[in-house]
Amino acid sequence: MNQILHRKEGCRLAITRKKKEELVAQYKKLIENTSALVFTNYQGTSVAQINSLRAKLKDSNTTYVIVKNTLLELALRESNRVAPEELLKGANAVAFCGEDISKSVTALKAWIKDAKVVEITGAILENSVLNGNSADALSDLPTKDQTRAMLLGVLSAPARQLVQMVNAPGSSLVRVINAHVDQQQEAA
């Protein structure tokens, strides 16, 4: 544990076992409260840009975390989720999406379009692994509110049709009476 990790910007001590356990626990908590994990390659992104992205994603109940791949893999396995090797490589940051996956991915893609730095590399949706293109397509799903509206429309359609059928004879009678009144007025 006391070995030194060499990096371009200098050197630092390796993280302790206790810190690793804390990170795994934090990842597990995030995994439990998420419906999808969207993996991104954040290489070349500044701290200010990461903070900007986090602020944008906060509105969609999404947490954006730079992860240690091996510790995230451990947390995924302990949470009975798939741990795809192809996504757990390189400089990874993960967007832990809230209930509204579409809203989260749309916000992430909008930020990426403006910043032109981060790249979506894949996603985990429940226990399905998605590649970068499929993860991108998550933004095309209807939002939670849109889904509710569609469901409400489907449920209310039969009731609306019933009301129209019940009102139809009455409205027809009114049209006949109005036509008769119009004829009487023209004749007079």
PDB file of C-alpha atoms in Angstrom:
ATOM      1  CA  MET A   1       0.000   0.000   0.000  1.00  0.00           C
ATOM      2  CA  ASN A   2       2.886   2.389   0.440  1.00  0.00           C
ATOM      3  CA  GLN A   3       4.026   2.144  -3.130  1.00  0.00           C
ATOM      4  CA  ILE A   4       4.100   5.310  -5.188  1.00  0.00           C
ATOM      5  CA  LEU A   5       2.041   5.672  -8.339  1.00  0.00           C
ATOM      6  CA  HIS A   6       3.825   7.664 -11.026  1.00  0.00           C
ATOM      7  CA  ARG A   7       1.780  10.012 -13.145  1.00  0.00           C
ATOM      8  CA  LYS A   8       2.563  12.768 -15.618  1.00  0.00           C
ATOM      9  CA  GLU A   9       1.754  15.548 -13.150  1.00  0.00           C
ATOM     10  CA  GLY A  10       3.932  14.057 -10.403  1.00  0.00           C
ATOM     11  CA  CYS A  11       3.515  11.292  -7.907  1.00  0.00           C
ATOM     12  CA  ARG A  12       1.122  10.435  -5.122  1.00  0.00           C
ATOM     13  CA  LEU A  13       0.564   7.648  -2.652  1.00  0.00           C
ATOM     14  CA  ALA A  14      -1.677   4.736  -3.543  1.00  0.00           C
ATOM     15  CA  ILE A  15      -5.110   4.806  -1.959  1.00  0.00           C
ATOM     16  CA  THR A  16      -5.476   2.807   1.217  1.00  0.00           C
ATOM     17  CA  ARG A  17      -7.561  -0.327   1.631  1.00  0.00           C
ATOM     18  CA  LYS A  18      -9.987   1.617   3.818  1.00  0.00           C
ATOM     19  CA  LYS A  19     -10.456   4.255   1.097  1.00  0.00           C
ATOM     20  CA  LYS A  20     -11.014   1.503  -1.485  1.00  0.00           C
ATOM     21  CA  GLU A  21     -13.701  -0.065   0.720  1.00  0.00           C
ATOM     22  CA  GLU A  22     -15.359   3.354   1.088  1.00  0.00           C
ATOM     23  CA  LEU A  23     -15.333   3.836  -2.699  1.00  0.00           C
ATOM     24  CA  VAL A  24     -16.853   0.371  -3.295  1.00  0.00           C
ATOM     25  CA  ALA A  25     -19.578   1.164  -0.741  1.00  0.00           C
ATOM     26  CA  GLN A  26     -20.245   4.529  -2.432  1.00  0.00           C
ATOM     27  CA  TYR A  27     -20.432   2.872  -5.867  1.00  0.00           C
ATOM     28  CA  LYS A  28     -22.802   0.187  -4.536  1.00  0.00           C
ATOM     29  CA  LYS A  29     -25.096   2.847  -3.089  1.00  0.00           C
ATOM     30  CA  LEU A  30     -25.141   4.699  -6.427  1.00  0.00           C
ATOM     31  CA  ILE A  31     -25.797   1.439  -8.309  1.00  0.00           C
ATOM     32  CA  GLU A  32     -28.737   0.579  -6.025  1.00  0.00           C
ATOM     33  CA  ASN A  33     -30.391   3.940  -6.741  1.00  0.00           C
ATOM     34  CA  THR A  34     -29.886   3.968 -10.504  1.00  0.00           C
ATOM     35  CA  SER A  35     -31.754   2.537 -13.445  1.00  0.00           C
ATOM     36  CA  ALA A  36     -28.847   2.896 -15.887  1.00  0.00           C
ATOM     37  CA  LEU A  37     -25.115   3.519 -15.827  1.00  0.00           C
ATOM     38  CA  VAL A  38     -23.712   5.433 -18.801  1.00  0.00           C
ATOM     39  CA  PHE A  39     -19.955   5.064 -19.268  1.00  0.00           C
ATOM     40  CA  THR A  40     -17.919   7.901 -20.724  1.00  0.00           C
ATOM     41  CA  ASN A  41     -14.295   8.451 -21.634  1.00  0.00           C
ATOM     42  CA  TYR A  42     -13.412  11.704 -19.883  1.00  0.00           C
ATOM     43  CA  GLN A  43      -9.765  11.861 -21.014  1.00  0.00           C
ATOM     44  CA  GLY A  44      -8.727  15.416 -21.860  1.00  0.00           C
ATOM     45  CA  THR A  45     -11.496  16.990 -19.770  1.00  0.00           C
ATOM     46  CA  SER A  46     -10.598  19.707 -17.255  1.00  0.00           C
ATOM     47  CA  VAL A  47     -11.840  19.804 -13.679  1.00  0.00           C
ATOM     48  CA  ALA A  48     -13.931  22.873 -14.512  1.00  0.00           C
ATOM     49  CA  GLN A  49     -15.591  21.000 -17.392  1.00  0.00           C
ATOM     50  CA  ILE A  50     -16.342  17.971 -15.175  1.00  0.00           C
ATOM     51  CA  ASN A  51     -17.893  20.283 -12.563  1.00  0.00           C
ATOM     52  CA  SER A  52     -19.945  21.978 -15.291  1.00  0.00           C
ATOM     53  CA  LEU A  53     -21.203  18.591 -16.492  1.00  0.00           C
ATOM     54  CA  ARG A  54     -22.065  17.517 -12.944  1.00  0.00           C
ATOM     55  CA  ALA A  55     -24.087  20.710 -12.450  1.00  0.00           C
ATOM     56  CA  LYS A  56     -25.996  20.135 -15.711  1.00  0.00           C
ATOM     57  CA  LEU A  57     -26.737  16.501 -14.855  1.00  0.00           C
ATOM     58  CA  LYS A  58     -27.900  17.327 -11.339  1.00  0.00           C
ATOM     59  CA  ASP A  59     -31.136  18.752 -12.826  1.00  0.00           C
ATOM     60  CA  SER A  60     -31.964  15.301 -14.231  1.00  0.00           C
ATOM     61  CA  ASN A  61     -31.199  13.508 -10.941  1.00  0.00           C
ATOM     62  CA  THR A  62     -27.984  12.068 -12.369  1.00  0.00           C
ATOM     63  CA  THR A  63     -24.675  11.688 -10.548  1.00  0.00           C
ATOM     64  CA  TYR A  64     -21.476  11.873 -12.607  1.00  0.00           C
ATOM     65  CA  VAL A  65     -18.485  10.154 -10.985  1.00  0.00           C
ATOM     66  CA  ILE A  66     -14.931   9.500 -12.144  1.00  0.00           C
ATOM     67  CA  VAL A  67     -14.445   5.866 -11.187  1.00  0.00           C
ATOM     68  CA  LYS A  68     -11.702   3.401 -10.429  1.00  0.00           C
ATOM     69  CA  ASN A  69     -12.482   0.580 -12.871  1.00  0.00           C
ATOM     70  CA  THR A  70     -11.475  -2.333 -10.631  1.00  0.00           C
ATOM     71  CA  LEU A  71     -13.442  -0.968  -7.684  1.00  0.00           C
ATOM     72  CA  LEU A  72     -16.520  -0.289  -9.827  1.00  0.00           C
ATOM     73  CA  GLU A  73     -16.278  -3.834 -11.200  1.00  0.00           C
ATOM     74  CA  LEU A  74     -16.241  -5.168  -7.638  1.00  0.00           C
ATOM     75  CA  ALA A  75     -19.249  -3.006  -6.694  1.00  0.00           C
ATOM     76  CA  LEU A  76     -21.169  -4.169  -9.779  1.00  0.00           C
ATOM     77  CA  ARG A  77     -20.513  -7.824  -8.973  1.00  0.00           C
ATOM     78  CA  GLU A  78     -21.482  -7.355  -5.311  1.00  0.00           C
ATOM     79  CA  SER A  79     -24.701  -5.656  -6.496  1.00  0.00           C
ATOM     80  CA  ASN A  80     -25.505  -8.617  -8.777  1.00  0.00           C
ATOM     81  CA  ARG A  81     -25.108  -6.517 -11.916  1.00  0.00           C
ATOM     82  CA  VAL A  82     -23.116  -7.350 -15.022  1.00  0.00           C
ATOM     83  CA  ALA A  83     -19.556  -6.054 -15.042  1.00  0.00           C
ATOM     84  CA  PRO A  84     -18.582  -5.705 -18.714  1.00  0.00           C
ATOM     85  CA  GLU A  85     -14.831  -5.867 -19.256  1.00  0.00           C
ATOM     86  CA  GLU A  86     -15.046  -3.814 -22.460  1.00  0.00           C
ATOM     87  CA  LEU A  87     -16.491  -0.833 -20.559  1.00  0.00           C
ATOM     88  CA  LEU A  88     -14.201  -1.103 -17.549  1.00  0.00           C
ATOM     89  CA  LYS A  89     -11.043   0.029 -19.350  1.00  0.00           C
ATOM     90  CA  GLY A  90      -9.336   3.385 -19.671  1.00  0.00           C
ATOM     91  CA  ALA A  91     -10.292   6.762 -18.230  1.00  0.00           C
ATOM     92  CA  ASN A  92     -13.879   6.130 -17.149  1.00  0.00           C
ATOM     93  CA  ALA A  93     -16.477   8.362 -15.633  1.00  0.00           C
ATOM     94  CA  VAL A  94     -19.983   7.053 -15.105  1.00  0.00           C
ATOM     95  CA  ALA A  95     -23.305   8.860 -15.184  1.00  0.00           C
ATOM     96  CA  PHE A  96     -25.542   7.112 -12.659  1.00  0.00           C
ATOM     97  CA  CYS A  97     -28.956   7.943 -14.137  1.00  0.00           C
ATOM     98  CA  GLY A  98     -32.028   8.517 -12.023  1.00  0.00           C
ATOM     99  CA  GLU A  99     -35.545   7.341 -12.895  1.00  0.00           C
ATOM    100  CA  ASP A 100     -35.727   9.261 -16.164  1.00  0.00           C
ATOM    101  CA  ILE A 101     -32.988   7.702 -18.287  1.00  0.00           C
ATOM    102  CA  SER A 102     -33.924   9.599 -21.432  1.00  0.00           C
ATOM    103  CA  LYS A 103     -33.734  12.961 -19.688  1.00  0.00           C
ATOM    104  CA  SER A 104     -30.337  12.059 -18.188  1.00  0.00           C
ATOM    105  CA  VAL A 105     -28.794  10.865 -21.451  1.00  0.00           C
ATOM    106  CA  THR A 106     -30.269  13.819 -23.356  1.00  0.00           C
ATOM    107  CA  ALA A 107     -28.657  16.229 -20.873  1.00  0.00           C
ATOM    108  CA  LEU A 108     -25.345  14.358 -21.133  1.00  0.00           C
ATOM    109  CA  LYS A 109     -25.425  14.414 -24.951  1.00  0.00           C
ATOM    110  CA  ALA A 110     -26.308  18.129 -24.999  1.00  0.00           C
ATOM    111  CA  TRP A 111     -23.310  18.909 -22.790  1.00  0.00           C
ATOM    112  CA  ILE A 112     -21.030  16.701 -24.924  1.00  0.00           C
ATOM    113  CA  LYS A 113     -22.233  18.474 -28.080  1.00  0.00           C
ATOM    114  CA  ASP A 114     -21.278  21.854 -26.590  1.00  0.00           C
ATOM    115  CA  ALA A 115     -17.992  20.809 -24.937  1.00  0.00           C
ATOM    116  CA  LYS A 116     -16.832  18.330 -27.585  1.00  0.00           C
ATOM    117  CA  VAL A 117     -14.671  16.525 -25.015  1.00  0.00           C
ATOM    118  CA  VAL A 118     -16.393  13.538 -23.403  1.00  0.00           C
ATOM    119  CA  GLU A 119     -17.413  10.451 -25.388  1.00  0.00           C
ATOM    120  CA  ILE A 120     -20.131   7.935 -24.466  1.00  0.00           C
ATOM    121  CA  THR A 121     -18.552   4.473 -24.621  1.00  0.00           C
ATOM    122  CA  GLY A 122     -21.462   2.308 -23.470  1.00  0.00           C
ATOM    123  CA  ALA A 123     -24.056   1.695 -20.801  1.00  0.00           C
ATOM    124  CA  ILE A 124     -25.572  -0.830 -18.454  1.00  0.00           C
ATOM    125  CA  LEU A 125     -29.358  -0.855 -18.480  1.00  0.00           C
ATOM    126  CA  GLU A 126     -30.520  -3.164 -15.665  1.00  0.00           C
ATOM    127  CA  ASN A 127     -28.418  -6.221 -16.615  1.00  0.00           C
ATOM    128  CA  SER A 128     -28.010  -5.473 -20.330  1.00  0.00           C
ATOM    129  CA  VAL A 129     -24.764  -4.118 -21.707  1.00  0.00           C
ATOM    130  CA  LEU A 130     -25.089  -1.511 -24.461  1.00  0.00           C
ATOM    131  CA  ASN A 131     -22.375  -0.308 -26.820  1.00  0.00           C
ATOM    132  CA  GLY A 132     -21.736   3.406 -27.427  1.00  0.00           C
ATOM    133  CA  ASN A 133     -24.331   3.781 -30.213  1.00  0.00           C
ATOM    134  CA  SER A 134     -27.041   1.981 -28.257  1.00  0.00           C
ATOM    135  CA  ALA A 135     -26.235   4.044 -25.165  1.00  0.00           C
ATOM    136  CA  ASP A 136     -26.561   7.187 -27.294  1.00  0.00           C
ATOM    137  CA  ALA A 137     -29.985   5.994 -28.432  1.00  0.00           C
ATOM    138  CA  LEU A 138     -31.256   5.976 -24.819  1.00  0.00           C
ATOM    139  CA  SER A 139     -31.930   9.696 -25.264  1.00  0.00           C
ATOM    140  CA  ASP A 140     -34.509   8.791 -27.944  1.00  0.00           C
ATOM    141  CA  LEU A 141     -36.665   6.983 -25.408  1.00  0.00           C
ATOM    142  CA  PRO A 142     -39.696   8.921 -24.194  1.00  0.00           C
ATOM    143  CA  THR A 143     -39.204  10.717 -20.884  1.00  0.00           C
ATOM    144  CA  LYS A 144     -41.066   9.617 -17.796  1.00  0.00           C
ATOM    145  CA  ASP A 145     -43.627  12.424 -18.260  1.00  0.00           C
ATOM    146  CA  GLN A 146     -44.101  11.560 -21.954  1.00  0.00           C
ATOM    147  CA  THR A 147     -44.646   7.905 -21.056  1.00  0.00           C
ATOM    148  CA  ARG A 148     -47.245   8.867 -18.465  1.00  0.00           C
ATOM    149  CA  ALA A 149     -49.035  11.084 -21.003  1.00  0.00           C
ATOM    150  CA  MET A 150     -49.078   8.270 -23.588  1.00  0.00           C
ATOM    151  CA  LEU A 151     -50.396   5.821 -21.015  1.00  0.00           C
ATOM    152  CA  LEU A 152     -53.065   8.283 -19.887  1.00  0.00           C
ATOM    153  CA  GLY A 153     -54.104   8.813 -23.519  1.00  0.00           C
ATOM    154  CA  VAL A 154     -54.436   5.073 -24.076  1.00  0.00           C
ATOM    155  CA  LEU A 155     -56.424   4.617 -20.870  1.00  0.00           C
ATOM    156  CA  SER A 156     -58.752   7.569 -21.477  1.00  0.00           C
ATOM    157  CA  ALA A 157     -59.503   6.800 -25.159  1.00  0.00           C
ATOM    158  CA  PRO A 158     -62.268   4.241 -24.450  1.00  0.00           C
ATOM    159  CA  ALA A 159     -63.953   6.595 -21.963  1.00  0.00           C
ATOM    160  CA  ARG A 160     -63.777   9.460 -24.478  1.00  0.00           C
ATOM    161  CA  GLN A 161     -65.342   7.255 -27.159  1.00  0.00           C
ATOM    162  CA  LEU A 162     -68.129   6.213 -24.771  1.00  0.00           C
ATOM    163  CA  VAL A 163     -68.936   9.857 -23.994  1.00  0.00           C
ATOM    164  CA  GLN A 164     -69.029  10.650 -27.729  1.00  0.00           C
ATOM    165  CA  MET A 165     -71.397   7.743 -28.377  1.00  0.00           C
ATOM    166  CA  VAL A 166     -73.719   8.762 -25.541  1.00  0.00           C
ATOM    167  CA  ASN A 167     -73.756  12.385 -26.698  1.00  0.00           C
ATOM    168  CA  ALA A 168     -74.180  11.563 -30.387  1.00  0.00           C
ATOM    169  CA  PRO A 169     -77.979  11.073 -30.439  1.00  0.00           C
ATOM    170  CA  GLY A 170     -78.534  14.282 -28.444  1.00  0.00           C
ATOM    171  CA  SER A 171     -76.281  16.333 -30.675  1.00  0.00           C
ATOM    172  CA  SER A 172     -77.964  14.872 -33.791  1.00  0.00           C
ATOM    173  CA  LEU A 173     -81.381  15.883 -32.426  1.00  0.00           C
ATOM    174  CA  VAL A 174     -80.081  19.407 -31.751  1.00  0.00           C
ATOM    175  CA  ARG A 175     -78.773  19.663 -35.342  1.00  0.00           C
ATOM    176  CA  VAL A 176     -82.158  18.538 -36.738  1.00  0.00           C
ATOM    177  CA  ILE A 177     -84.034  21.084 -34.601  1.00  0.00           C
ATOM    178  CA  ASN A 178     -81.603  23.860 -35.622  1.00  0.00           C
ATOM    179  CA  ALA A 179     -82.016  22.939 -39.293  1.00  0.00           C
ATOM    180  CA  HIS A 180     -85.820  23.027 -38.889  1.00  0.00           C
ATOM    181  CA  VAL A 181     -85.608  26.452 -37.178  1.00  0.00           C
ATOM    182  CA  ASP A 182     -83.386  27.731 -39.996  1.00  0.00           C
ATOM    183  CA  GLN A 183     -85.905  26.515 -42.596  1.00  0.00           C
ATOM    184  CA  GLN A 184     -88.759  28.208 -40.758  1.00  0.00           C
ATOM    185  CA  GLN A 185     -86.866  31.500 -40.607  1.00  0.00           C
ATOM    186  CA  GLU A 186     -86.026  31.377 -44.316  1.00  0.00           C
ATOM    187  CA  ALA A 187     -89.665  30.677 -45.185  1.00  0.00           C
ATOM    188  CA  ALA A 188     -90.865  33.604 -43.106  1.00  0.00           C
TER     189      ALA A 188
END
